[in-house]
Amino acid sequence: MAAGVLLFVAVNLACLAVIGNLVSGERSFSIDYKNNCFRKNGKPFQYISGSIHYSRIPRYYWKDRLVKMYMTGLNAIQVYVPWNFHETVEGVHNFTGDRDLEHFLDLANQTGLLVILRPGPYICAEWEMGGLPAWLLQKPNMLLRSADTDYVQAVSNWFAVLLPKIKPWLYINGGNIITVQVENEYGSYYACDYNYMRHLRTLLRFFLGENIVLFTTDGNTDKEMACGTLEGLYATIDFGTDTNITEAFKRQRRFEPRGPLVNSEFYTGWLDHWQDQHAVVDAQKVSRVLGEMLTMGANVNMYMFEGGTNFGYWNGADHDTRFRSVVTSYDYDAPLSEAGDPTEKLFAIRDVIKQFRNIPSGPMPPATPKFAYGFVTMKKVGNISGLLNTLSPVGPVKSQYPLTFEEMKQFYGYMLYRTTLPRDLSGPTPLISPLNGVHDRAYVSVNGVFQGLLERDTMLVMNVTGQQGEIVDILVENMGRVNFGSKISDSKGLLSNLILGKDVLTDWKIYPLDIDGAIAGGWPHSNSKKSSPSPQKEPLVGPVFYMGTLEPNGLAWDTFLKLNEWTKGQVWINGMNLGRYWPAKGPQQTLYIPGPLLSTTLPNNITVLELEGAPPHLRVLFMDRPQLNATADKS
Ligand SMILES: *[C@@H]1O[C@H](CO)[C@@H](O)[C@H](O)[C@H]1NC(C)=O
Ligand SMILES: *[C@@H]1O[C@H](CO)[C@@H](O)[C@H](O)[C@H]1NC(C)=O
Ligand SMILES: *[C@@H]1O[C@H](CO)[C@@H](O)[C@H](O)[C@H]1NC(C)=O
Ligand SMILES: *[C@@H]1O[C@H](CO)[C@@H](O)[C@H](O)[C@H]1NC(C)=O
Ligand SMILES: *[C@@H]1O[C@H](CO)[C@@H](O)[C@H](O)[C@H]1NC(C)=O
Ligand SMILES: *[C@@H]1O[C@H](CO)[C@@H](O)[C@H](O)[C@H]1NC(C)=O
Ligand SMILES: *[C@@H]1O[C@H](CO)[C@@H](O)[C@H](O)[C@H]1NC(C)=O
């Protein structure tokens, strides 16, 4: 062990030797700069925490996951608040059901877990737009994450709704929130705007008071720490198993010469993008490095402890050399699996924690039961072009040039752009996205016949054939907004004109699609008896809906849906949007279905939107285990 490590151990022991002289019964939580530790009710306090995102777990499983974290020996959890999950439409707030933050805090409090709250407003989290609501993009030149007047006004409005709900949950007010993070890894954002950070500090102090510990978290470089930290906000650092921990904590010390050592994100695993190899971090390495940090007296939050799922359209994306969307599963190779099952990594971590604090006695709650319900054969409902009356009840907006999702006020999912061929095409004619303006994928049909697709950054041209006046339908998929880096102002749809041969395509009818609304209303299963399904002879290519039913068998156990040989699309079961599938790319091959979604008595309604091509067998398979690590060889 390095000399530096021994020094930190000595410092920690000094801290533990100091006896608090607080009046008994008084609740306090503070930083002891003299003795380099936190103090809770006057006594030295070290947290061993894990990240869990309520927005990635259905409400009925919150308690199960929290109890498992408690039984591992954690004394705290770290929680992000995704702004866009609570204010999807500007000015309309939702804190009920799966969005009931206060219920989640209450369950954590009942379980005996303290909370490190991360209200953002930007959270990253591999979550759609890093938690920022897409309606912010309706103001074209707004500089996100800066002191831009309009952005700051929007943040102030949001915090004026959120923070008064938080205040009673502060530890000092009788709740369980011990510390609150300001922004998130702000130092890795190019703007480096201290006025913005000062404004957030002012808001948080105004709504939460002077006595709450506010902190920042930044990556392990001097530049990130310099732009992300601010006086009055305790500076912490984040890093994973491959970092020299002595060096990393020395860096924290340069910015925070005294006070507790804190790793706010110790990476237990990592995220996957489509087409990545599945990320895995070795359990022995995680537990060994955790032990080293705890020995130094450091406070550690494990990111993630329970990852969960990017249901619906909530996955984020990265844009480094090209746009790369995050997969639906947020399993993260975390100690609790996507389905909340204790893993070998969890038990290795518990063995380490046992050496540092008394962990609760009693058994670890088991994995939830899983069931392989088997095959269901789907049948074709119809193509998008033929279903517009159902899917777009408000009908199209006419526009000479294409409008974005944000201009259309449809922020997520899919939208249809329709125009006609301006002239006869004598042969295959290139359809080009000259400014790379397809965000993110466009599925192109002429007179209902699928002709191919365009894709952001990678496929900017395809060939089209047809005659003047024939209908061109372009279904555009929003694959999740960029959640990290300089490109987070990530508008969706057709951002610039498409060119066919020498003609700019104009005179569009743009159909907002409310697929989720139609499915929530019972479609397509409710009217399947009336209308006979379209003939199976029609080709199974291009964007097509399929439906099927899983007959109830009296059990509502967790299961995993595999769409073997299907290409790419979106799946719903009993009205719930399970997320995207893309087995043709991988590595994720199965979608997690929480058991309580299933009915034990009624037929379970499955709807699939396949965007490119379904296999002739039209079968889907319900399995009793996940498969997250099979990347297709083809690129
Ligand atoms: C609020 O969110 C919950 C949970 O997702 C959902 O069930 C409910 O319909 C939403 N309420 C409104 C008014 O949109
Ligand atoms: C949190 O739980 C403790 C008991 O563990 C209880 O005394 C306290 O009232 C709870 N706080 C809230 C806000 O419910
Ligand atoms: C970490 O860095 C220190 C220098 O600060 C060095 O002495 C030590 O050997 C390094 N530890 C490891 C495990 O590489
Ligand atoms: C799309 O659906 C419409 C209406 O059901 C149908 O007339 C058309 O043939 C379909 N197109 C294809 C390519 O299946
Ligand atoms: C389009 O068609 C032309 C002529 O058939 C062919 O040379 C070219 O490779 C095609 N381009 C694409 C992108 O398919
Ligand atoms: C599935 O759809 C049918 C037809 O609309 C409906 O009767 C049934 O209740 C639905 N099943 C569930 C579990 O909601
Ligand atoms: C994928 O994961 C399973 C366990 O979930 C494991 O048995 C298998 O070896 C892994 N395959 C690859 C290619 O890593």
mmCIF file of N, CA and C in Angstrom, residues 519 572-576 597-599 602-607:
data_model
loop_
_atom_site.group_PDB
_atom_site.id
_atom_site.type_symbol
_atom_site.label_atom_id
_atom_site.label_comp_id
_atom_site.label_asym_id
_atom_site.label_seq_id
_atom_site.Cartn_x
_atom_site.Cartn_y
_atom_site.Cartn_z
ATOM 1 N N ILE A 519 -52.175 2.800 -28.354
ATOM 2 C CA ILE A 519 -52.038 1.512 -27.658
ATOM 3 C C ILE A 519 -52.654 1.596 -26.261
ATOM 4 N N TRP A 572 -44.517 -3.092 -27.106
ATOM 5 C CA TRP A 572 -45.400 -2.755 -25.995
ATOM 6 C C TRP A 572 -46.041 -4.037 -25.480
ATOM 7 N N ILE A 573 -46.270 -4.091 -24.162
ATOM 8 C CA ILE A 573 -47.080 -5.190 -23.628
ATOM 9 C C ILE A 573 -48.073 -4.612 -22.622
ATOM 10 N N ASN A 574 -49.329 -4.945 -22.815
ATOM 11 C CA ASN A 574 -50.421 -4.401 -21.989
ATOM 12 C C ASN A 574 -50.296 -2.887 -21.828
ATOM 13 N N GLY A 575 -49.992 -2.221 -22.913
ATOM 14 C CA GLY A 575 -49.951 -0.758 -22.921
ATOM 15 C C GLY A 575 -48.627 -0.156 -22.504
ATOM 16 N N MET A 576 -47.746 -0.949 -21.903
ATOM 17 C CA MET A 576 -46.451 -0.418 -21.426
ATOM 18 C C MET A 576 -45.408 -0.515 -22.541
ATOM 19 N N LEU A 597 -46.533 -6.481 -14.693
ATOM 20 C CA LEU A 597 -47.159 -5.958 -15.921
ATOM 21 C C LEU A 597 -48.127 -6.964 -16.531
ATOM 22 N N LEU A 598 -47.891 -8.253 -16.232
ATOM 23 C CA LEU A 598 -48.677 -9.308 -16.873
ATOM 24 C C LEU A 598 -49.967 -9.550 -16.105
ATOM 25 N N SER A 599 -51.002 -9.885 -16.848
ATOM 26 C CA SER A 599 -52.262 -10.259 -16.223
ATOM 27 C C SER A 599 -52.269 -11.769 -15.991
ATOM 28 N N LEU A 602 -56.296 -12.262 -17.870
ATOM 29 C CA LEU A 602 -56.701 -11.755 -19.191
ATOM 30 C C LEU A 602 -55.599 -12.032 -20.208
ATOM 31 N N PRO A 603 -55.970 -12.090 -21.493
ATOM 32 C CA PRO A 603 -54.912 -12.210 -22.507
ATOM 33 C C PRO A 603 -53.976 -11.005 -22.446
ATOM 34 N N ASN A 604 -52.675 -11.277 -22.493
ATOM 35 C CA ASN A 604 -51.677 -10.211 -22.444
ATOM 36 C C ASN A 604 -51.386 -9.729 -23.863
ATOM 37 N N ASN A 605 -51.589 -8.427 -24.076
ATOM 38 C CA ASN A 605 -51.559 -7.871 -25.427
ATOM 39 C C ASN A 605 -50.168 -7.381 -25.808
ATOM 40 N N ILE A 606 -49.609 -7.982 -26.839
ATOM 41 C CA ILE A 606 -48.272 -7.613 -27.313
ATOM 42 C C ILE A 606 -48.419 -6.861 -28.630
ATOM 43 N N THR A 607 -47.746 -5.725 -28.738
ATOM 44 C CA THR A 607 -47.718 -4.982 -29.995
ATOM 45 C C THR A 607 -46.269 -4.734 -30.362
#
